[in-house]
């Protein structure tokens, strides 16, 4: 058979003729079990000495068959998933045992779902894995068993897309449970995981994801593939504190450093999590804490303890909740410090990004379920600045328009200077959209290349360069000292620009040209300054007219300066 003739499986010549499973991701990307066909070295055709056609396909790794233990008293040829579990004690499974799960399947009369013909994926929990919490057997009910089977999909790790969701056998009208595969580098190893995500739960099975490590993968059986996993899926029996503590002895695991930092700062943070009946925790990964740019901050235990509260929200929030309720801002346990959400959808995949304390982070593992909340693993520690002002603009998905204008006008070139301190009132994308609605011709001109210097001049009205960066509280105190009158902002463009400051429950506002403008995000800290995200562009009616007034004025000023220089040269 040439590649184009291959079906979903072909029979091998191994004893019992177990199938080789075929996965076709595209005409040129084809897998046989876990191995990838080297397309440029496939479809080699030749007749043997009897004149029979043969075909050779080169693959990138050796296919691993299901093996018996040495000196096994029983032979098992080409078992299905049920026969695999029944005879596990005779199979070479790296000393793993599956007796507990087998017993529950027998007790609940679920043998049939593991014997179904066709091609399916079976995730079978082993009895016990070091450093993983043990689950009470009675928690494994009929629906939990069904959540361990992905019907009609043979998912070997190699060809399966990371984080792609597949319906499990537990996906019904009343209960909706998906499975997905992922991987992570832990030390010098790559570990693979399966996640069961209950998006619609019931009284016994809460919403949220449960993750298990795949401890032995890609075991081919007659009706699909088996993966041995470290714990049962779908069962939520730890609170958030216990979830974090489960990582304490797993040094290369995703949250080991997070646990260490909590304990180094006193450990009371875990008790606070326990006391909260509904909590969402954004937990930074090992990689986040290993970032070299934040190491000096980690030495300050008091600071880190206060920072940990920035990662807590006092309600249960899954990504589905955030999308369904259109939540873009939520209060943390730090007064006046919010988290700002942005959900990016790409096909079937959704990625949650957030900003807290001036740091952008991406959720790398979402919706992990605990009895009293939800955990999302993120890729940065919130509140510790690690970006210069220009990098912050480039990486924040809500500041694209200001960043673009700063790039084309070369204003951003200076914002990476770590010897200076910048205070930048940055209009968010919503502010630019409002300008496009209120004055479309002005908006259109600002984004034309020939008006880049006009755009720069307008942005310079939003920018202060000084020997220190100013928080909104700094401006408020100055206003208080000035009997709540206007305070002068020494911005680059208008050195005598004055605004009023208002502080309320909704946050800060500034008044400019008799209009109050909400500060959507205040005190976004960068390594060389502070950004305040505002809801309106500080643009004057005279900034642009039909002939481009600012550009003309700038050229006129330049001509005047040159004329003065010439006069000085000739008359002196």
Coordinates of C-alpha atoms in Angstrom, one line a residue:
X1 CA 0.0 0.0 0.0
X2 CA 1.2 3.5 -0.9
X3 CA 0.5 6.3 1.4
X4 CA -2.7 7.4 -0.4
X5 CA -4.0 3.8 -0.1
X6 CA -3.7 3.6 3.7
X7 CA -6.9 3.5 5.7
X8 CA -7.4 4.1 9.4
X9 CA -5.3 1.0 10.3
X10 CA -3.4 -1.8 8.7
X11 CA -2.7 -5.3 10.2
X12 CA 0.9 -6.0 11.3
X13 CA 2.7 -9.3 11.0
X14 CA 3.3 -9.5 14.8
X15 CA 1.7 -12.5 16.6
X16 CA -2.0 -11.9 16.7
X17 CA -1.8 -9.4 13.9
X18 CA -2.4 -6.2 16.0
X19 CA -3.2 -3.1 14.0
X20 CA -0.9 -0.3 13.1
X21 CA -3.0 2.9 13.5
X22 CA -2.8 5.5 10.7
X23 CA -3.2 9.3 11.4
X24 CA -3.4 11.5 8.4
X25 CA -3.0 15.2 9.4
X26 CA -2.5 16.2 5.7
X27 CA -1.5 14.4 2.5
X28 CA 2.2 15.0 3.5
X29 CA 1.9 14.6 7.3
X30 CA 1.1 11.0 8.1
X31 CA 1.8 9.0 11.3
X32 CA 1.8 5.3 11.9
X33 CA 1.1 4.8 15.6
X34 CA 3.5 7.3 17.2
X35 CA 6.0 7.4 14.3
X36 CA 5.9 10.0 11.6
X37 CA 6.4 9.0 7.9
X38 CA 9.4 10.8 6.3
X39 CA 7.4 11.9 3.3
X40 CA 10.4 12.5 1.1
X41 CA 11.5 8.9 1.7
X42 CA 8.1 7.2 1.3
X43 CA 6.2 5.4 -1.5
X44 CA 9.4 3.6 -2.7
X45 CA 8.0 0.8 -4.9
X46 CA 9.8 -2.4 -6.2
X47 CA 8.8 -5.9 -7.1
X48 CA 10.3 -8.8 -5.2
X49 CA 11.9 -11.9 -6.7
X50 CA 8.4 -13.4 -7.2
X51 CA 7.3 -10.3 -9.1
X52 CA 5.1 -9.1 -6.2
X53 CA 5.0 -5.4 -5.6
X54 CA 6.4 -4.1 -2.4
X55 CA 6.3 -0.6 -0.9
X56 CA 8.8 1.0 1.5
X57 CA 8.0 4.0 3.8
X58 CA 10.7 5.4 6.0
X59 CA 9.5 6.5 9.5
X60 CA 11.2 8.6 12.2
X61 CA 11.2 6.1 15.1
X62 CA 10.8 2.4 15.9
X63 CA 7.2 1.2 16.5
X64 CA 6.9 -0.2 20.1
X65 CA 4.6 -3.2 20.4
X66 CA 2.8 -4.3 23.5
X67 CA 5.2 -6.7 25.3
X68 CA 4.7 -9.6 27.7
X69 CA 6.7 -9.8 30.9
X70 CA 9.7 -12.1 30.8
X71 CA 8.7 -15.7 31.9
X72 CA 5.0 -14.7 31.9
X73 CA 2.9 -17.8 32.4
X74 CA 0.3 -16.5 30.0
X75 CA 0.5 -15.2 26.5
X76 CA -1.8 -12.2 25.4
X77 CA -2.0 -11.5 21.7
X78 CA -3.6 -8.4 20.2
X79 CA -5.9 -7.5 23.2
X80 CA -8.6 -4.9 23.2
X81 CA -8.6 -2.3 26.0
X82 CA -10.7 -4.5 28.3
X83 CA -8.4 -7.5 27.8
X84 CA -5.4 -5.2 28.3
X85 CA -6.7 -4.3 31.8
X86 CA -7.7 -7.9 32.6
X87 CA -4.2 -9.1 31.8
X88 CA -2.1 -6.1 32.9
X89 CA -0.2 -8.2 35.5
X90 CA 1.3 -10.3 32.6
X91 CA 2.3 -7.2 30.5
X92 CA 5.5 -5.2 30.6
X93 CA 4.1 -1.9 31.9
X94 CA 7.2 -0.6 33.7
X95 CA 5.9 -2.0 37.1
X96 CA 2.7 0.0 36.9
X97 CA -0.6 -1.6 38.1
X98 CA -4.2 -0.8 37.3
X99 CA -6.1 -2.9 39.8
X100 CA -8.1 -0.2 41.5
X101 CA -9.5 1.2 38.2
X102 CA -10.1 -2.4 36.9
X103 CA -12.0 -3.2 40.1
X104 CA -14.3 -0.1 39.7
X105 CA -14.9 -0.9 36.0
X106 CA -16.0 -4.5 37.0
X107 CA -18.1 -3.4 40.0
X108 CA -20.0 -0.8 37.9
X109 CA -20.4 -3.2 34.9
X110 CA -18.5 -0.9 32.5
X111 CA -16.6 -3.7 30.7
X112 CA -18.5 -3.0 27.5
X113 CA -17.1 0.5 26.9
X114 CA -13.6 -0.9 26.9
X115 CA -14.5 -3.7 24.5
X116 CA -16.2 -1.6 21.8
X117 CA -14.9 -2.3 18.3
X118 CA -13.4 0.5 16.3
X119 CA -10.7 2.9 17.2
X120 CA -10.8 4.8 20.5
X121 CA -8.4 6.3 23.1
X122 CA -8.4 4.9 26.6
X123 CA -6.8 6.7 29.6
X124 CA -6.3 4.2 32.4
X125 CA -5.2 5.4 35.9
X126 CA -2.5 3.4 37.6
X127 CA -2.8 2.5 41.2
X128 CA -0.3 5.0 42.7
X129 CA 2.5 7.3 41.5
X130 CA 5.0 8.9 43.9
X131 CA 4.2 12.6 44.7
X132 CA 0.7 12.4 43.3
X133 CA -2.3 12.5 45.7
X134 CA -4.2 9.2 45.9
X135 CA -7.9 9.3 45.0
X136 CA -10.6 7.4 47.0
X137 CA -11.8 4.5 44.8
X138 CA -15.5 5.2 45.5
X139 CA -15.1 8.6 43.8
X140 CA -14.7 6.7 40.5
X141 CA -18.3 6.4 39.3
X142 CA -19.9 5.5 36.0
X143 CA -19.5 9.0 34.5
X144 CA -15.9 9.3 35.7
X145 CA -15.1 6.0 33.9
X146 CA -16.7 7.3 30.7
X147 CA -14.6 10.5 30.9
X148 CA -11.5 8.3 30.4
X149 CA -12.5 7.3 26.9
X150 CA -12.4 9.4 23.8
X151 CA -14.6 7.5 21.3
X152 CA -13.8 7.2 17.5
X153 CA -10.4 9.0 17.9
X154 CA -7.1 7.1 18.2
X155 CA -4.9 9.7 19.8
X156 CA -1.2 8.9 19.8
X157 CA 0.8 11.8 21.4
X158 CA 2.9 12.6 18.3
X159 CA 0.2 13.4 15.8
X160 CA -2.3 14.9 18.3
X161 CA -2.5 18.7 18.4
X162 CA -1.7 20.2 21.8
X163 CA -4.7 21.5 23.7
X164 CA -7.2 20.4 21.0
X165 CA -10.4 19.3 22.8
X166 CA -12.1 16.0 22.1
X167 CA -15.5 14.9 23.4
X168 CA -15.3 12.0 25.9
X169 CA -17.8 9.3 26.4
X170 CA -19.1 11.4 29.3
X171 CA -20.2 14.1 26.9
X172 CA -24.0 14.0 27.1
X173 CA -26.9 16.4 27.1
X174 CA -26.6 16.9 30.9
X175 CA -22.8 16.6 31.4
X176 CA -20.2 17.9 29.0
X177 CA -16.6 16.6 29.5
X178 CA -13.7 17.1 27.0
X179 CA -10.2 15.7 27.0
X180 CA -7.1 17.3 25.7
X181 CA -3.3 16.6 25.6
X182 CA -0.5 18.9 26.5
X183 CA 3.2 18.8 27.2
X184 CA 5.7 20.7 29.4
X185 CA 9.4 20.8 29.8
X186 CA 10.4 19.8 33.3
X187 CA 14.1 19.9 33.9
X188 CA 15.7 18.1 31.0
X189 CA 12.6 16.0 30.3
X190 CA 9.4 16.6 28.4
X191 CA 6.4 15.3 30.2
X192 CA 2.9 14.7 28.7
X193 CA -0.4 15.4 30.3
X194 CA -4.1 14.7 29.7
X195 CA -6.7 17.1 31.0
X196 CA -10.4 16.4 31.5
X197 CA -12.4 19.6 31.3
X198 CA -15.9 19.5 32.7
X199 CA -17.5 22.6 31.0
X200 CA -21.0 21.6 32.2
X201 CA -21.1 19.8 35.5
X202 CA -23.7 18.5 38.0
X203 CA -24.0 18.2 41.8
X204 CA -21.4 15.5 42.0
X205 CA -19.0 16.6 39.2
X206 CA -18.1 20.3 39.3
X207 CA -16.9 22.3 36.4
X208 CA -13.2 22.7 35.8
X209 CA -10.2 20.8 34.6
X210 CA -8.4 17.9 36.2
X211 CA -4.9 17.1 34.9
X212 CA -3.0 13.8 35.0
X213 CA 0.5 13.0 33.9
X214 CA 0.8 10.3 31.2
X215 CA 3.3 7.9 32.8
X216 CA 3.3 5.4 30.0
X217 CA 2.1 6.4 26.6
X218 CA 1.1 5.1 23.1
X219 CA 0.3 1.5 23.9
X220 CA -1.5 0.1 20.8
X221 CA -4.4 -2.3 21.4
X222 CA -6.9 -3.9 19.0
X223 CA -9.5 -1.2 19.4
X224 CA -7.3 1.9 19.7
X225 CA -4.5 3.2 22.0
X226 CA -4.0 3.1 25.8
X227 CA -2.2 5.7 27.9
X228 CA -1.5 5.0 31.5
X229 CA -2.0 8.1 33.7
X230 CA -1.0 9.1 37.2
X231 CA -4.5 9.6 38.6
X232 CA -8.2 9.4 37.7
X233 CA -9.6 12.3 35.6
X234 CA -12.7 14.4 36.4
X235 CA -12.5 13.8 40.2
X236 CA -12.1 17.1 42.2
X237 CA -11.2 16.3 45.8
X238 CA -8.6 18.8 46.8
X239 CA -9.0 22.4 47.8
X240 CA -6.8 25.1 46.3
X241 CA -4.3 24.9 49.2
X242 CA -4.0 21.1 48.8
X243 CA -3.7 21.5 45.0
X244 CA -0.7 23.9 45.5
X245 CA 0.8 21.6 48.2
X246 CA 0.7 18.6 45.9
X247 CA 3.6 20.3 44.0
X248 CA 6.0 20.7 46.9
X249 CA 8.0 17.5 46.4
X250 CA 7.9 17.6 42.6
X251 CA 10.9 19.9 41.9
X252 CA 10.5 20.2 38.1
X253 CA 6.7 20.4 38.2
X254 CA 4.9 23.5 37.0
X255 CA 4.1 25.1 40.4
X256 CA 7.0 23.9 42.6
X257 CA 8.7 27.4 42.6
X258 CA 5.3 29.0 43.4
X259 CA 4.9 26.8 46.4
X260 CA 8.5 27.6 47.6
X261 CA 7.9 31.4 47.3
X262 CA 4.7 31.1 49.3
X263 CA 6.5 29.2 52.1
X264 CA 9.5 31.6 51.9
X265 CA 7.1 34.5 52.5
X266 CA 5.5 33.0 55.6
X267 CA 3.0 30.4 54.3
X268 CA -0.1 32.3 55.6
X269 CA -1.1 32.8 51.9
X270 CA -2.1 29.2 51.8
X271 CA -4.3 29.6 54.9
X272 CA -6.0 32.6 53.2
X273 CA -6.8 30.5 50.2
X274 CA -8.3 27.8 52.4
X275 CA -10.6 30.3 54.1
X276 CA -12.1 31.5 50.8
X277 CA -15.2 29.5 49.7
X278 CA -14.9 30.6 46.1
X279 CA -11.5 31.7 44.7
X280 CA -9.7 32.0 41.5
X281 CA -5.9 31.8 41.7
X282 CA -3.6 32.8 38.9
X283 CA -0.5 30.8 39.8
X284 CA 2.8 31.7 38.1
X285 CA 4.7 28.7 36.6
X286 CA 8.3 27.6 37.4
X287 CA 9.5 29.4 34.3
X288 CA 7.9 32.6 35.5
X289 CA 9.9 32.6 38.7
X290 CA 13.1 31.6 36.9
X291 CA 13.0 34.8 34.8
X292 CA 16.4 36.4 35.5
X293 CA 14.9 40.0 35.4
X294 CA 12.9 39.5 38.6
X295 CA 15.4 37.7 40.8
X296 CA 16.3 40.8 42.8
X297 CA 12.7 41.4 43.7
X298 CA 12.3 37.8 45.0
X299 CA 14.8 38.6 47.8
X300 CA 12.3 41.0 49.4
X301 CA 9.9 38.6 51.3
X302 CA 7.6 41.3 52.5
X303 CA 7.1 42.7 49.0
X304 CA 6.5 39.2 47.6
X305 CA 3.9 38.4 50.2
X306 CA 2.0 41.6 49.3
X307 CA 2.4 40.7 45.6
X308 CA 0.8 37.2 46.1
X309 CA -2.6 38.8 46.8
X310 CA -2.5 40.3 43.3
X311 CA -2.9 36.8 42.0
X312 CA -6.2 36.1 43.8
X313 CA -9.8 36.9 42.8
X314 CA -12.5 36.4 45.4
X315 CA -14.9 34.5 43.0
X316 CA -14.8 31.4 40.8
X317 CA -13.8 32.3 37.2
X318 CA -13.3 29.9 34.4
X319 CA -12.4 31.1 30.9
X320 CA -16.0 30.2 29.9
X321 CA -17.3 32.5 32.7
X322 CA -15.1 35.4 31.5
X323 CA -16.3 35.0 27.9
X324 CA -20.0 34.4 28.7
X325 CA -20.2 37.4 31.1
X326 CA -17.9 39.6 29.0
X327 CA -15.7 40.3 32.0
X328 CA -12.7 42.5 31.2
X329 CA -11.9 43.8 34.7
X330 CA -12.0 42.2 38.1
X331 CA -10.8 43.3 41.5
X332 CA -8.0 41.4 43.2
X333 CA -7.2 41.0 46.9
X334 CA -4.9 44.1 46.7
X335 CA -7.0 47.3 47.1
X336 CA -7.3 49.3 43.9
X337 CA -5.4 46.7 41.9
X338 CA -7.4 45.1 39.2
X339 CA -6.8 42.4 36.7
X340 CA -7.6 43.2 33.1
X341 CA -8.6 40.3 30.8
X342 CA -8.4 39.8 27.0
X343 CA -9.5 36.5 25.3
X344 CA -8.0 35.8 22.0
X345 CA -9.8 33.2 19.8
X346 CA -8.0 31.4 17.0
X347 CA -10.2 28.8 15.4
X348 CA -11.3 26.4 18.2
X349 CA -8.6 27.6 20.6
X350 CA -9.1 30.4 23.1
X351 CA -6.2 32.0 25.0
X352 CA -6.7 34.2 28.0
X353 CA -4.2 37.0 28.6
X354 CA -4.3 39.3 31.6
X355 CA -2.5 42.3 33.0
X356 CA -1.9 42.9 36.6
X357 CA 0.4 45.4 38.3
X358 CA 1.9 46.4 34.9
X359 CA 2.7 42.8 33.9
X360 CA 1.2 41.0 30.9
X361 CA 0.7 37.2 31.4
X362 CA -0.8 34.4 29.4
X363 CA -2.7 31.5 30.8
X364 CA -0.8 28.4 29.8
X365 CA -3.0 25.9 31.7
X366 CA -6.6 26.9 32.4
X367 CA -9.6 26.0 34.5
X368 CA -7.8 23.6 36.9
X369 CA -10.5 22.6 39.4
X370 CA -10.4 22.6 43.2
X371 CA -13.2 22.1 45.7
X372 CA -13.2 25.8 46.5
X373 CA -12.1 27.4 43.3
X374 CA -10.3 27.5 40.0
X375 CA -6.6 27.6 39.3
X376 CA -5.1 29.1 36.1
X377 CA -1.3 28.7 35.6
X378 CA 0.3 31.8 34.0
X379 CA 3.7 32.5 32.4
X380 CA 4.7 35.6 34.4
X381 CA 4.6 36.8 38.0
X382 CA 2.2 39.7 38.2
X383 CA 3.3 43.0 39.7
X384 CA 7.0 42.6 39.1
X385 CA 8.0 44.9 36.2
X386 CA 10.2 43.1 33.6
X387 CA 9.5 45.2 30.5
X388 CA 10.6 48.7 29.4
X389 CA 7.9 51.1 28.3
X390 CA 8.4 50.3 24.7
X391 CA 8.2 46.6 25.2
X392 CA 5.1 47.0 27.4
X393 CA 3.4 48.8 24.5
X394 CA 4.5 46.2 22.0
X395 CA 3.1 43.3 24.1
X396 CA -0.1 44.6 25.5
X397 CA -3.0 43.6 23.2
X398 CA -5.1 46.6 24.2
X399 CA -2.6 49.2 23.3
X400 CA -1.9 48.3 19.7
X401 CA -2.9 51.6 18.1
X402 CA -0.8 53.8 20.3
X403 CA 2.1 51.4 19.8
X404 CA 1.7 51.5 16.0
X405 CA 1.7 55.3 15.9
X406 CA 4.7 55.4 18.2
X407 CA 6.6 53.0 15.9
X408 CA 5.9 54.8 12.6
X409 CA 6.7 58.2 14.2
X410 CA 9.9 56.8 15.9
X411 CA 8.6 58.0 19.3
X412 CA 9.0 54.5 20.6
X413 CA 12.7 54.5 19.9
X414 CA 13.5 56.5 23.0
X415 CA 11.0 54.5 25.3
X416 CA 13.5 51.7 25.8
X417 CA 16.1 54.0 27.4
X418 CA 16.7 52.7 30.9
X419 CA 18.6 55.8 32.0
X420 CA 15.4 57.9 31.7
X421 CA 12.1 57.8 33.6
X422 CA 8.9 58.0 31.6
X423 CA 5.3 58.7 32.6
X424 CA 3.0 58.0 29.7
X425 CA -0.7 58.5 29.5
X426 CA -1.5 55.9 26.9
X427 CA -4.8 55.9 25.0
X428 CA -6.1 52.4 24.8
X429 CA -7.5 51.0 21.6
X430 CA -11.0 51.8 22.7
X431 CA -10.0 55.5 22.9
X432 CA -8.8 55.5 19.3
X433 CA -12.0 53.8 18.2
X434 CA -14.0 56.6 19.9
X435 CA -11.9 59.1 17.9
X436 CA -12.6 57.2 14.7
X437 CA -16.3 57.5 15.5
X438 CA -16.3 61.2 16.6
X439 CA -13.9 62.5 14.0
X440 CA -13.2 59.9 11.3
X441 CA -11.2 62.2 9.0
X442 CA -8.8 63.1 11.8
X443 CA -8.4 59.5 12.8
X444 CA -7.7 58.5 9.2
X445 CA -5.1 61.2 8.7
X446 CA -3.2 60.2 11.9
X447 CA -2.6 56.8 10.5
X448 CA -1.3 58.0 7.2
X449 CA 2.5 57.8 6.8
X450 CA 2.7 61.4 5.7
X451 CA 1.2 62.5 9.0
X452 CA 3.5 60.4 11.2
X453 CA 5.1 63.5 12.7
X454 CA 1.7 65.0 13.5
X455 CA 0.8 61.7 15.3
X456 CA 4.1 62.0 17.2
X457 CA 3.4 65.5 18.3
X458 CA 0.0 64.4 19.7
X459 CA 1.6 61.4 21.5
X460 CA 4.2 63.7 23.0
X461 CA 1.3 65.6 24.7
X462 CA 0.7 62.3 26.6
X463 CA 4.4 61.8 27.6
X464 CA 6.5 63.1 30.6
X465 CA 10.2 62.6 30.7
X466 CA 11.8 63.4 34.1
X467 CA 14.2 62.1 36.7
X468 CA 11.3 60.0 38.2
X469 CA 8.1 58.4 37.1
X470 CA 4.8 59.6 38.6
X471 CA 2.0 57.5 40.0
X472 CA -1.6 58.7 39.9
X473 CA -1.3 59.1 43.7
X474 CA 1.7 61.5 43.2
X475 CA -0.5 63.6 41.0
X476 CA -3.4 63.4 43.4
X477 CA -1.2 64.5 46.3
X478 CA 0.1 67.5 44.3
X479 CA -3.5 68.4 43.5
X480 CA -4.4 68.2 47.3
X481 CA -1.4 70.4 48.1
X482 CA -2.7 72.9 45.5
X483 CA -6.2 73.0 47.1
X484 CA -7.5 70.5 44.5
X485 CA -6.8 72.9 41.6
X486 CA -5.1 71.9 38.4
X487 CA -1.7 70.3 38.4
X488 CA 0.9 71.0 35.7
X489 CA 2.0 68.0 33.7
X490 CA 5.4 68.7 32.2
X491 CA 4.7 66.7 29.0
X492 CA 7.1 66.8 26.1
X493 CA 4.8 68.7 23.8
X494 CA 3.0 71.2 26.0
X495 CA 5.2 72.0 29.0
X496 CA 2.4 74.0 30.5
X497 CA -0.4 71.5 30.2
X498 CA -2.7 71.5 33.2
X499 CA -5.2 68.8 34.4
X500 CA -7.4 68.2 37.4
X501 CA -7.3 64.9 39.3
X502 CA -10.3 63.0 40.7
X503 CA -10.1 59.9 42.9
X504 CA -13.3 57.8 43.3
X505 CA -14.5 54.3 43.9
X506 CA -14.3 53.7 40.1
X507 CA -10.6 54.8 40.1
X508 CA -8.8 57.9 38.9
X509 CA -10.0 60.5 36.3
X510 CA -8.2 63.5 34.8
X511 CA -9.9 66.6 33.6
X512 CA -8.5 68.1 30.4
X513 CA -10.2 70.8 28.3
X514 CA -13.3 70.7 30.5
X515 CA -13.8 66.9 30.1
X516 CA -13.3 64.2 32.6
X517 CA -11.4 61.3 31.2
X518 CA -11.3 57.9 33.0
X519 CA -8.0 56.3 33.8
X520 CA -8.8 52.8 32.8
X521 CA -5.6 51.4 34.3
X522 CA -3.3 53.4 36.6
X523 CA 0.3 52.8 37.7
X524 CA 1.2 50.1 35.1
X525 CA 4.9 49.8 36.2
X526 CA 7.7 49.2 33.8
X527 CA 11.4 49.0 34.4
X528 CA 11.9 52.6 33.2
X529 CA 8.6 54.3 34.0
X530 CA 4.9 54.1 34.6
X531 CA 2.0 53.9 32.1
X532 CA -1.5 55.2 32.8
X533 CA -4.0 53.8 30.4
X534 CA -6.7 56.3 29.5
X535 CA -10.1 56.2 27.7
X536 CA -9.6 59.3 25.5
X537 CA -7.0 60.6 23.1
X538 CA -5.7 64.0 24.3
X539 CA -6.3 65.7 20.9
X540 CA -7.0 69.4 20.3
X541 CA -9.3 70.7 17.7
X542 CA -6.4 72.7 16.3
X543 CA -4.0 69.7 16.1
X544 CA -5.1 68.9 12.5
X545 CA -6.8 71.0 9.9
X546 CA -7.3 70.4 6.3
X547 CA -3.7 71.2 5.5
X548 CA -2.0 69.5 8.4
X549 CA -1.5 72.4 10.8
X550 CA 1.0 70.9 13.2
X551 CA 3.3 69.8 10.4
X552 CA 3.1 73.3 8.9
X553 CA 3.8 75.0 12.2
X554 CA 6.7 72.7 12.9
X555 CA 8.3 73.5 9.5
X556 CA 7.6 77.2 10.0
X557 CA 9.3 77.1 13.4
X558 CA 12.3 75.3 11.9
X559 CA 12.6 77.9 9.1
X560 CA 12.4 80.7 11.7
X561 CA 15.2 79.2 13.7
X562 CA 17.4 78.8 10.6
X563 CA 16.7 82.4 9.6
X564 CA 17.7 83.6 13.0
X565 CA 20.9 81.6 12.8
X566 CA 21.7 83.1 9.4
X567 CA 21.1 86.6 10.7
X568 CA 23.3 85.9 13.7
X569 CA 26.1 84.5 11.4
X570 CA 26.1 87.4 9.0
X571 CA 25.8 90.2 11.5
X572 CA 28.3 88.9 13.9

